[in-house]
Tab-separated table of N, CA and C in Angstrom:
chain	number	residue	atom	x	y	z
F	869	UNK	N	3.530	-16.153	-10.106
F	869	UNK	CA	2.283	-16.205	-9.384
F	869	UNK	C	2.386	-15.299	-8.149
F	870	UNK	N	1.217	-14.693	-7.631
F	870	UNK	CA	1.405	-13.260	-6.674
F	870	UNK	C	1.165	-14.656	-5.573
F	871	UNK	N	1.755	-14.449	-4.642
F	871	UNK	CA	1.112	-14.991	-3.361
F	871	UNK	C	0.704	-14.074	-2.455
F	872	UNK	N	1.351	-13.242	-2.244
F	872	UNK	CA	0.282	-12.130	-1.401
F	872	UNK	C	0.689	-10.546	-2.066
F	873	UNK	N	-0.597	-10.065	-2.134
F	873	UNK	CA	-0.784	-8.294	-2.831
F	873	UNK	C	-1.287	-7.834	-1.685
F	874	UNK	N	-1.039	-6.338	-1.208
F	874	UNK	CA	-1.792	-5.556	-0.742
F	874	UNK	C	-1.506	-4.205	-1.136
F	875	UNK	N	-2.512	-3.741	-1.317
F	875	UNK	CA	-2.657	-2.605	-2.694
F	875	UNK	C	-2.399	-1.281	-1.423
F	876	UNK	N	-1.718	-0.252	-1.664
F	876	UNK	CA	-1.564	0.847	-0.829
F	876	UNK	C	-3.226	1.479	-0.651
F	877	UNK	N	-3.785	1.474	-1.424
F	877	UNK	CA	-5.102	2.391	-2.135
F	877	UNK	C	-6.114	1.692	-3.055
F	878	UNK	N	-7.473	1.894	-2.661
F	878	UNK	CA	-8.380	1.103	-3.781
F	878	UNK	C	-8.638	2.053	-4.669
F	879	UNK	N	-8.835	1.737	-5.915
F	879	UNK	CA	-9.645	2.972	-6.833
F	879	UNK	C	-10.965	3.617	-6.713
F	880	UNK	N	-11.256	2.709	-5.676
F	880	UNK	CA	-12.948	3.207	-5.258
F	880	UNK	C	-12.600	4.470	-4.129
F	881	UNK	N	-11.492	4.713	-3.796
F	881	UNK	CA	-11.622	6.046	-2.935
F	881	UNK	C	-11.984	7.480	-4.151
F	882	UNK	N	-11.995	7.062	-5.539
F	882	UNK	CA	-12.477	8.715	-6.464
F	882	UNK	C	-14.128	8.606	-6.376
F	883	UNK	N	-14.805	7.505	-5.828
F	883	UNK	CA	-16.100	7.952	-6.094
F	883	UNK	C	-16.432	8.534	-4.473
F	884	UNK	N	-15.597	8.646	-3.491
F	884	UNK	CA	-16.070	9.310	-2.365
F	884	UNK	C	-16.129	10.881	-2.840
F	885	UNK	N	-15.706	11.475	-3.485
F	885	UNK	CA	-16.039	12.864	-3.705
F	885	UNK	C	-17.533	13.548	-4.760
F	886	UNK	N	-17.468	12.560	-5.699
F	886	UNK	CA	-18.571	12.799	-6.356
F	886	UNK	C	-19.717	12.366	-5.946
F	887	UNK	N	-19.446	11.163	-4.749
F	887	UNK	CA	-20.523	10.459	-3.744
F	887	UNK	C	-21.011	11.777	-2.801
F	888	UNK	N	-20.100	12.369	-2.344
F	888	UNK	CA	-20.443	13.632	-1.534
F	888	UNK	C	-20.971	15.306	-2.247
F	889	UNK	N	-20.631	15.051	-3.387
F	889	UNK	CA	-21.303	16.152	-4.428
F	889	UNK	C	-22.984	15.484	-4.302
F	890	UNK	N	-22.662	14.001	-4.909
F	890	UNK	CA	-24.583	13.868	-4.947
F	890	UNK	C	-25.222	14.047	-3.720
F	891	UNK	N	-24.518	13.290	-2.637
F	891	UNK	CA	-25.389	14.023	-1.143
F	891	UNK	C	-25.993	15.483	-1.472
F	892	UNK	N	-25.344	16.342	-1.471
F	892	UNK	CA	-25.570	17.758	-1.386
F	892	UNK	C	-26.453	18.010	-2.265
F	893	UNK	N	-26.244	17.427	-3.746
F	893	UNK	CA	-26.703	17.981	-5.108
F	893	UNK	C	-28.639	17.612	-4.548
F	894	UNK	N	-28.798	16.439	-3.683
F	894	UNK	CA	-29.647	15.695	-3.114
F	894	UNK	C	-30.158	17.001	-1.815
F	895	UNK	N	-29.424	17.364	-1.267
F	895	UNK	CA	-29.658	17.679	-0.052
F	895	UNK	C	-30.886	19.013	-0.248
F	896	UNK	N	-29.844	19.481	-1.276
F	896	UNK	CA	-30.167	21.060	-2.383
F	896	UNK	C	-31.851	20.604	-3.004
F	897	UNK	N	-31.950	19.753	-3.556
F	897	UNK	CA	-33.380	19.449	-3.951
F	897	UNK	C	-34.259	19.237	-2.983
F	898	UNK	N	-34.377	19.306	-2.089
F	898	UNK	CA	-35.110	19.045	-0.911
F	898	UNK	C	-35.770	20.797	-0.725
F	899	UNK	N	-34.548	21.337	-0.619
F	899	UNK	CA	-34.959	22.885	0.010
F	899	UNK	C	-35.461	23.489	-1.349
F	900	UNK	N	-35.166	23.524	-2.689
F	900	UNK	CA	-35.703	23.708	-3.660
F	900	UNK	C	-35.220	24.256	-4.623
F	901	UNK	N	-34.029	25.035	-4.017
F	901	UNK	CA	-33.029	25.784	-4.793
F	901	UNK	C	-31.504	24.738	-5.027
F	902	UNK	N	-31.532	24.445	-6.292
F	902	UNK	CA	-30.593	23.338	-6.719
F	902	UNK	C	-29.184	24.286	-8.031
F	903	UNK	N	-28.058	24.166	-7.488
F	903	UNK	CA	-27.173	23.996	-7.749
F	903	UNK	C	-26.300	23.110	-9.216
F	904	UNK	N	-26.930	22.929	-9.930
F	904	UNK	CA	-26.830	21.511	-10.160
F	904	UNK	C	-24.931	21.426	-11.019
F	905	UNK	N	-24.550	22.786	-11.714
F	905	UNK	CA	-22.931	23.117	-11.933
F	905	UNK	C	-22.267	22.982	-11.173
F	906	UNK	N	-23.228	23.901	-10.261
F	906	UNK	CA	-21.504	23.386	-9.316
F	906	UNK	C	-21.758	22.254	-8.750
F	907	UNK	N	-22.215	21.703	-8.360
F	907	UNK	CA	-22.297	20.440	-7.679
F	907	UNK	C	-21.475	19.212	-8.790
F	908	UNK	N	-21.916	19.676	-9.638
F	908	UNK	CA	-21.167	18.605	-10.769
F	908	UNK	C	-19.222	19.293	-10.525
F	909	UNK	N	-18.971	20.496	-10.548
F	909	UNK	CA	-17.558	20.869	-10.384
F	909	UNK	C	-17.245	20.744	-9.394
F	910	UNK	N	-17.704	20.764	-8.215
F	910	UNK	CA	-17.131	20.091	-7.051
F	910	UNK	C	-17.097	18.664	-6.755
F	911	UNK	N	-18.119	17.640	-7.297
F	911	UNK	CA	-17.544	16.365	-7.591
F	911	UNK	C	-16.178	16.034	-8.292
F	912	UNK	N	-15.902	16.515	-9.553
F	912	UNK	CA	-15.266	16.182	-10.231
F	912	UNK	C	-13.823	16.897	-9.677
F	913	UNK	N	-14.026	18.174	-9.371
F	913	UNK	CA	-12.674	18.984	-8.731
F	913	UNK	C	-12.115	17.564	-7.133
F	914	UNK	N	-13.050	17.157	-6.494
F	914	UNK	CA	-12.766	16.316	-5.345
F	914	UNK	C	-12.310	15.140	-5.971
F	915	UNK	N	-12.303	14.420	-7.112
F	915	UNK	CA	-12.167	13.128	-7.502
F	915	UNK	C	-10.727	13.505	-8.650
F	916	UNK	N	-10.686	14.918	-9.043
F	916	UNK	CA	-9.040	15.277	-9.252
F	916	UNK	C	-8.132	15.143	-8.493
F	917	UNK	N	-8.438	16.069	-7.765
F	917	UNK	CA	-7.233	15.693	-6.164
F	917	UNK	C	-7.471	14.432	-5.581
F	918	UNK	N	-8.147	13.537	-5.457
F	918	UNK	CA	-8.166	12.471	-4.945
F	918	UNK	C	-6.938	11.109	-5.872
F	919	UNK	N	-7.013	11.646	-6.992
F	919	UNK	CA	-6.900	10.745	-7.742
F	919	UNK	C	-4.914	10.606	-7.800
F	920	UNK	N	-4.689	11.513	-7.796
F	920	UNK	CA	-2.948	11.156	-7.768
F	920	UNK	C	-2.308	10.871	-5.916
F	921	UNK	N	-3.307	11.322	-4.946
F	921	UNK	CA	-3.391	10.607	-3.887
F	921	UNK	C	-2.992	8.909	-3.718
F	922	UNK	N	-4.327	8.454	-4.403
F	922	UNK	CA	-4.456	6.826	-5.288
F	922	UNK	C	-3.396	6.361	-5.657
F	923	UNK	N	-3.082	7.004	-6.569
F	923	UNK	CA	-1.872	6.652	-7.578
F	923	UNK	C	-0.651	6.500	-6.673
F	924	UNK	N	-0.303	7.635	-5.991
F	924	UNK	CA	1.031	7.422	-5.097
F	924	UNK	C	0.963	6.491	-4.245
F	925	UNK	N	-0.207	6.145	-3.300
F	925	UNK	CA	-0.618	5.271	-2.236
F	925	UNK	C	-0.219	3.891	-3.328
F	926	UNK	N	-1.000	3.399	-4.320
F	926	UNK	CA	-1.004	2.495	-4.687
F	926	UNK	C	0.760	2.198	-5.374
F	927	UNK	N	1.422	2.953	-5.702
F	927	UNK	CA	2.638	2.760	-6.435
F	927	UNK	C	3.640	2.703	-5.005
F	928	UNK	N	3.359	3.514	-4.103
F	928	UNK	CA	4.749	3.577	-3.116
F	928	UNK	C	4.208	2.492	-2.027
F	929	UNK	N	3.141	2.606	-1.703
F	929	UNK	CA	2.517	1.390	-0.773
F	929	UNK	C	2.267	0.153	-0.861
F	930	UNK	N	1.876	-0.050	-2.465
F	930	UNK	CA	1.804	-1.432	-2.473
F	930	UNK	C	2.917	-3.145	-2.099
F	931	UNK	N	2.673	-3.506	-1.188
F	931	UNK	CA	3.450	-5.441	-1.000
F	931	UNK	C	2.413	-6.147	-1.483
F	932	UNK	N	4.613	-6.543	-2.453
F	932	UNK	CA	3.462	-8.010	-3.166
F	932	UNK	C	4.794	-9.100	-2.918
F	933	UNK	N	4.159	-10.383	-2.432
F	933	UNK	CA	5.146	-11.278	-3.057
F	933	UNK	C	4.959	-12.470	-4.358
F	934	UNK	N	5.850	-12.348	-5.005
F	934	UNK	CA	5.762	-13.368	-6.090
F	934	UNK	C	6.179	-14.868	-6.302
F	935	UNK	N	6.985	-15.104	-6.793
F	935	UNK	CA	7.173	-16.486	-6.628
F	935	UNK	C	8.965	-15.954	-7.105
F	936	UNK	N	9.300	-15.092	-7.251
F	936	UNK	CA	10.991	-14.737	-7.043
F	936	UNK	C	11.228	-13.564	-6.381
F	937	UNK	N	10.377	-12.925	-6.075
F	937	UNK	CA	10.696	-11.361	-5.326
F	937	UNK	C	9.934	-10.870	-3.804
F	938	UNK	N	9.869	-9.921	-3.206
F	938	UNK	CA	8.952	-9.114	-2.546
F	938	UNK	C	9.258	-7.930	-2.835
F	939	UNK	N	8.526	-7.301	-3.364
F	939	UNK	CA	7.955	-6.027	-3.599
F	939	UNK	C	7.505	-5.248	-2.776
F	940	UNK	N	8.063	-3.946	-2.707
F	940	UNK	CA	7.845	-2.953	-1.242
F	940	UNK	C	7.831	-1.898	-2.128
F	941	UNK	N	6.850	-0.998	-1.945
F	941	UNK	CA	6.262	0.037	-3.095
F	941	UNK	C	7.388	-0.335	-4.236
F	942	UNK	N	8.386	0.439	-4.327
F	942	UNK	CA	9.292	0.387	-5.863
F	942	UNK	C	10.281	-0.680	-5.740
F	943	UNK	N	10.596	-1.351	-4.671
F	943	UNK	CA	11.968	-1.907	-4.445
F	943	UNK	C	11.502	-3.074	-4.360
F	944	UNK	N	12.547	-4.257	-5.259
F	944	UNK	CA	12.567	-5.380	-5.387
F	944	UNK	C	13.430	-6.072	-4.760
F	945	UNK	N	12.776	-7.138	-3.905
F	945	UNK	CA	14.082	-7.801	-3.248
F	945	UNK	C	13.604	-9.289	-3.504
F	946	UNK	N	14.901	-10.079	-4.597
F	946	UNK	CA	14.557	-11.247	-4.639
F	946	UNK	C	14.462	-12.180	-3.468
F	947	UNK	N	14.048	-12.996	-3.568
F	947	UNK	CA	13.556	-14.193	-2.488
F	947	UNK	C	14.969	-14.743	-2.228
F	948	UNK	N	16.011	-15.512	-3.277
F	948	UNK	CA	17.083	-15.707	-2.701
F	948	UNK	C	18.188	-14.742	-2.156
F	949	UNK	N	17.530	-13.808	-1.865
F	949	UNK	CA	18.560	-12.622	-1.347
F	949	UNK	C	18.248	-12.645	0.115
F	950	UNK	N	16.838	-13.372	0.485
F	950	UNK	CA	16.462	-13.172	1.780
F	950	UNK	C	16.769	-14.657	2.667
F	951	UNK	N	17.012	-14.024	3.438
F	951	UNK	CA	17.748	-15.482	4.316
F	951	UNK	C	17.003	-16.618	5.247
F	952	UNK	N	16.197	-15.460	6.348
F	952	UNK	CA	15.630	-15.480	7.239
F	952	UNK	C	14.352	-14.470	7.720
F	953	UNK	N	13.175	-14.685	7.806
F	953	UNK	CA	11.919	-14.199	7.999
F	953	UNK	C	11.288	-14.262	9.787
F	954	UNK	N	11.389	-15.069	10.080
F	954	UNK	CA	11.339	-15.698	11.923
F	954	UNK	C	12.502	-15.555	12.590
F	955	UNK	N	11.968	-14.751	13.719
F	955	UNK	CA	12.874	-14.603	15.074
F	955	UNK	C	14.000	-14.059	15.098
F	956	UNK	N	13.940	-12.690	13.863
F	956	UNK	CA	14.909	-11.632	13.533
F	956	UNK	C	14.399	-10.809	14.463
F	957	UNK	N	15.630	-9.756	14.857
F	957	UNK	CA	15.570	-8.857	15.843
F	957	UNK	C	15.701	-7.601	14.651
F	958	UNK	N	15.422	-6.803	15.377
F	958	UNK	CA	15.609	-5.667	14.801
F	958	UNK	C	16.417	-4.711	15.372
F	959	UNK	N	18.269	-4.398	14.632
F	959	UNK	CA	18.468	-3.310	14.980
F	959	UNK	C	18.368	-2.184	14.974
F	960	UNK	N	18.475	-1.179	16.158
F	960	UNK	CA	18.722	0.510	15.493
F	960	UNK	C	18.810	0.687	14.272
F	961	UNK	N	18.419	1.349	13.830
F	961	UNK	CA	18.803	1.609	12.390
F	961	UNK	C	18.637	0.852	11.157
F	962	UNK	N	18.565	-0.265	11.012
F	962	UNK	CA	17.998	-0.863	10.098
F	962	UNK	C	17.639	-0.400	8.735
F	963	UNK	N	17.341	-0.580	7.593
F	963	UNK	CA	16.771	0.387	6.331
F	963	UNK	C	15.682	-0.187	6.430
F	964	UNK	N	14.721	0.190	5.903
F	964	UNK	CA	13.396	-0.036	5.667
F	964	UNK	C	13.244	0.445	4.466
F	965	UNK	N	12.660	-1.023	3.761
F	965	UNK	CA	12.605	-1.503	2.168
F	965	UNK	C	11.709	-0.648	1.885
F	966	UNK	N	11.922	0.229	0.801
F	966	UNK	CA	10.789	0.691	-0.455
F	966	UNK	C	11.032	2.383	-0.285
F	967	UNK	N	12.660	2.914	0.248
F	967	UNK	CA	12.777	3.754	0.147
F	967	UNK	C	12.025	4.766	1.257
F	968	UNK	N	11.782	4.682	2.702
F	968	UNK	CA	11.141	5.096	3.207
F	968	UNK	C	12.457	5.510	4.314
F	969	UNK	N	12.305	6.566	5.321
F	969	UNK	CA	12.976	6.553	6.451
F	969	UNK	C	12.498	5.621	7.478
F	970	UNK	N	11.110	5.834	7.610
F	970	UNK	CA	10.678	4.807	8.663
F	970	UNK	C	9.239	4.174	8.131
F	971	UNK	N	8.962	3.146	8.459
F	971	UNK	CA	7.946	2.447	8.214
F	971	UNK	C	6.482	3.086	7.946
F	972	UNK	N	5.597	2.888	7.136
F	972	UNK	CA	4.275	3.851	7.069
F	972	UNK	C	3.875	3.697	7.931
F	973	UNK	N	3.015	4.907	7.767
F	973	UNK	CA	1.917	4.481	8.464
F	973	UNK	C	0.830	3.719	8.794
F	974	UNK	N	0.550	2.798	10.086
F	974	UNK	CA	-0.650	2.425	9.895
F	974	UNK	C	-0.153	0.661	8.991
F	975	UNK	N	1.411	1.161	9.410
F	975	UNK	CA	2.103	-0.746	8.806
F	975	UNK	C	2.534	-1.060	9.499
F	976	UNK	N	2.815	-2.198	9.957
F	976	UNK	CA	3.948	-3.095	11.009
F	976	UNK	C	5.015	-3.235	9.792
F	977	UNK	N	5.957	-3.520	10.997
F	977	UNK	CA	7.815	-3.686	10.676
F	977	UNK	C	7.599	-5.316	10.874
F	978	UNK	N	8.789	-6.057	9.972
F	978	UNK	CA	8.854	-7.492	9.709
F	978	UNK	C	10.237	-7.425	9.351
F	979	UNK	N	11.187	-7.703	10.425
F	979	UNK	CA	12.387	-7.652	10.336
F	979	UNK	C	12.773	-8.961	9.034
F	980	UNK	N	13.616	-8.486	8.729
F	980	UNK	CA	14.423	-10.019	7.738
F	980	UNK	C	15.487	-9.654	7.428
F	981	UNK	N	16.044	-10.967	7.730
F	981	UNK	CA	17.624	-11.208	7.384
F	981	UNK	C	18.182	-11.532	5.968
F	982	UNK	N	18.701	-10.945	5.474
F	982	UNK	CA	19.055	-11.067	4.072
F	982	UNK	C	20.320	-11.952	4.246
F	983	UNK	N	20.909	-12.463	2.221
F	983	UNK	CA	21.542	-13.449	2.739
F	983	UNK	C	23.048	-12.840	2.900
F	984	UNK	N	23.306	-11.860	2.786
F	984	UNK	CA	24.379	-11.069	2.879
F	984	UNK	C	24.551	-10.659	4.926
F	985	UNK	N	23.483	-11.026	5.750
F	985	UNK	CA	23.407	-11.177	7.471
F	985	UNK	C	23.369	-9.867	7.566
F	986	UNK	N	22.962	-8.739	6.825
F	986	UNK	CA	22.297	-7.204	6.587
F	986	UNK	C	20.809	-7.767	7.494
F	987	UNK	N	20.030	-6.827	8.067
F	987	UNK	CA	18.732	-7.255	9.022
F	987	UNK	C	17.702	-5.367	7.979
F	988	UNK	N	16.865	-6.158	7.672
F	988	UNK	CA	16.106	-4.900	6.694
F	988	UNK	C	14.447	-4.938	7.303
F	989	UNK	N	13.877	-3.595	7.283
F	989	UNK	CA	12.583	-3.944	7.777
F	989	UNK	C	11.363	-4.014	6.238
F	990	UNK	N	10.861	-5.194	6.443
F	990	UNK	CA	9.450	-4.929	5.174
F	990	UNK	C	8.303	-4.398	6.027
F	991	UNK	N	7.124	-4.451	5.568
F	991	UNK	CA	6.166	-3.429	6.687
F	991	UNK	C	5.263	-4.168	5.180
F	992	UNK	N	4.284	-4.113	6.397
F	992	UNK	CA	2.666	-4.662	5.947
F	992	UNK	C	1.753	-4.265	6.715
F	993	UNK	N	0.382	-4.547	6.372
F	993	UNK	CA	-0.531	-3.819	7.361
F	993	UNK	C	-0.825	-5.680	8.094
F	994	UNK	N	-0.715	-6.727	7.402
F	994	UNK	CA	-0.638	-8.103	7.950
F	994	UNK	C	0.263	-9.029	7.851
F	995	UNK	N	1.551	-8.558	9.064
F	995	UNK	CA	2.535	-8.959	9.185
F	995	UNK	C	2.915	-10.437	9.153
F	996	UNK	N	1.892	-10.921	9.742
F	996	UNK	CA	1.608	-12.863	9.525
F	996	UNK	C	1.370	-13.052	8.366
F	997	UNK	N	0.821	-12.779	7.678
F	997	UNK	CA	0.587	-13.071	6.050
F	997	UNK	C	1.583	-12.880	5.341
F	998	UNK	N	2.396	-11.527	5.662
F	998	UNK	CA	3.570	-11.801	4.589
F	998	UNK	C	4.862	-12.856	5.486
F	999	UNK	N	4.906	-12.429	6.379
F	999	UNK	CA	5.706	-13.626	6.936
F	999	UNK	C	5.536	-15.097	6.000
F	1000	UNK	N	4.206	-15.414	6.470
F	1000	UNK	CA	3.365	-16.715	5.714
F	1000	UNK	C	4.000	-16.806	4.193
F	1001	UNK	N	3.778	-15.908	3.712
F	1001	UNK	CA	3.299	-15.759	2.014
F	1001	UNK	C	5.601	-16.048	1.924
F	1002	UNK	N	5.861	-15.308	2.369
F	1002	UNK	CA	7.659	-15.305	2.478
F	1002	UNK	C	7.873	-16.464	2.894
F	1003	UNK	N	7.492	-17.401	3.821
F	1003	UNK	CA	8.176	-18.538	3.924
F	1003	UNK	C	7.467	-19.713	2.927
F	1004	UNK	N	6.306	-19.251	2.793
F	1004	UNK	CA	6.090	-20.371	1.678
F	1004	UNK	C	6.613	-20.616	-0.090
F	1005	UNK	N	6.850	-18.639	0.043
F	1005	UNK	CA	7.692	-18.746	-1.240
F	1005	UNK	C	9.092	-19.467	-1.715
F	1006	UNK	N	10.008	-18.991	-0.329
F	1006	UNK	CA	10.999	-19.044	-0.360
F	1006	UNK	C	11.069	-21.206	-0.763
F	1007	UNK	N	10.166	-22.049	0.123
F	1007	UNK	CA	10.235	-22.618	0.435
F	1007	UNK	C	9.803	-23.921	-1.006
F	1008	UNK	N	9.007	-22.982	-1.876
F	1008	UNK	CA	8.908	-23.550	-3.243
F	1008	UNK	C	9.787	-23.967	-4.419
């Protein structure tokens, strides 16, 4: 059972480009002279590149916890591996889970103590929630 997901990326960021083709394709009918190819190839060219954007955001960004793991984009760290969630310090240096040098962007750091007394950072954009979601797992 997931107790807490947060997705790096929604899939609704591919219709912002073809959303901004119809503006224009719209804008163009007004003045009278309409476009209507390219407007369709520049939607679709904007919702190409958008789209493996998505994909990486959602595969390297996504935390989830389950009911045996937490999940940090690719890296699995079971629940009994983790020790301690509250009133970890964080040293220098530390690793930060999911293969990253330093924490994303636009995430908070959530120190935890593993049960090996290693101190690792997870990162969320709602650091109380996974805290939450981590001690209630662990605690099941």
């Amino acid at each position: 059972m997931t107790r807490y997901l947060e997705r790096g990326a929604s899939w609704t960021a591919l219709a912002y480009g073809p959303g901004f083709a119809l503006l224009g394709f719209l804008a163009e009918l007004l003045t009278g002279a309409t476009h209507t190819v390219a407007w369709v190839i520049v939607g679709l060219g904007l919702a190409a590149i958008t789209a493996p954007w998505v994909y990486a955001r959602r595969r390297f960004l996504t935390v989830q916890v389950t009911d045996d793991a937490l999940w940090q984009g690719r890296e699995r760290v079971p629940l009994t591996d983790i020790a301690e969630v509250t009133d970890v310090g964080a040293p220098a240096g530390a690793r930060v889970l999911g293969g990253g040098w330093t924490t994303p962007n636009k995430y908070e750091a959530l120190p935890i103590r593993l049960a090996d007394d290693t101190v690792v950072l997870a990162w969320a954009k709602d650091v109380e929630a996974l805290r939450t979601a981590l001690r209630d797992a662990r605690a099941a």
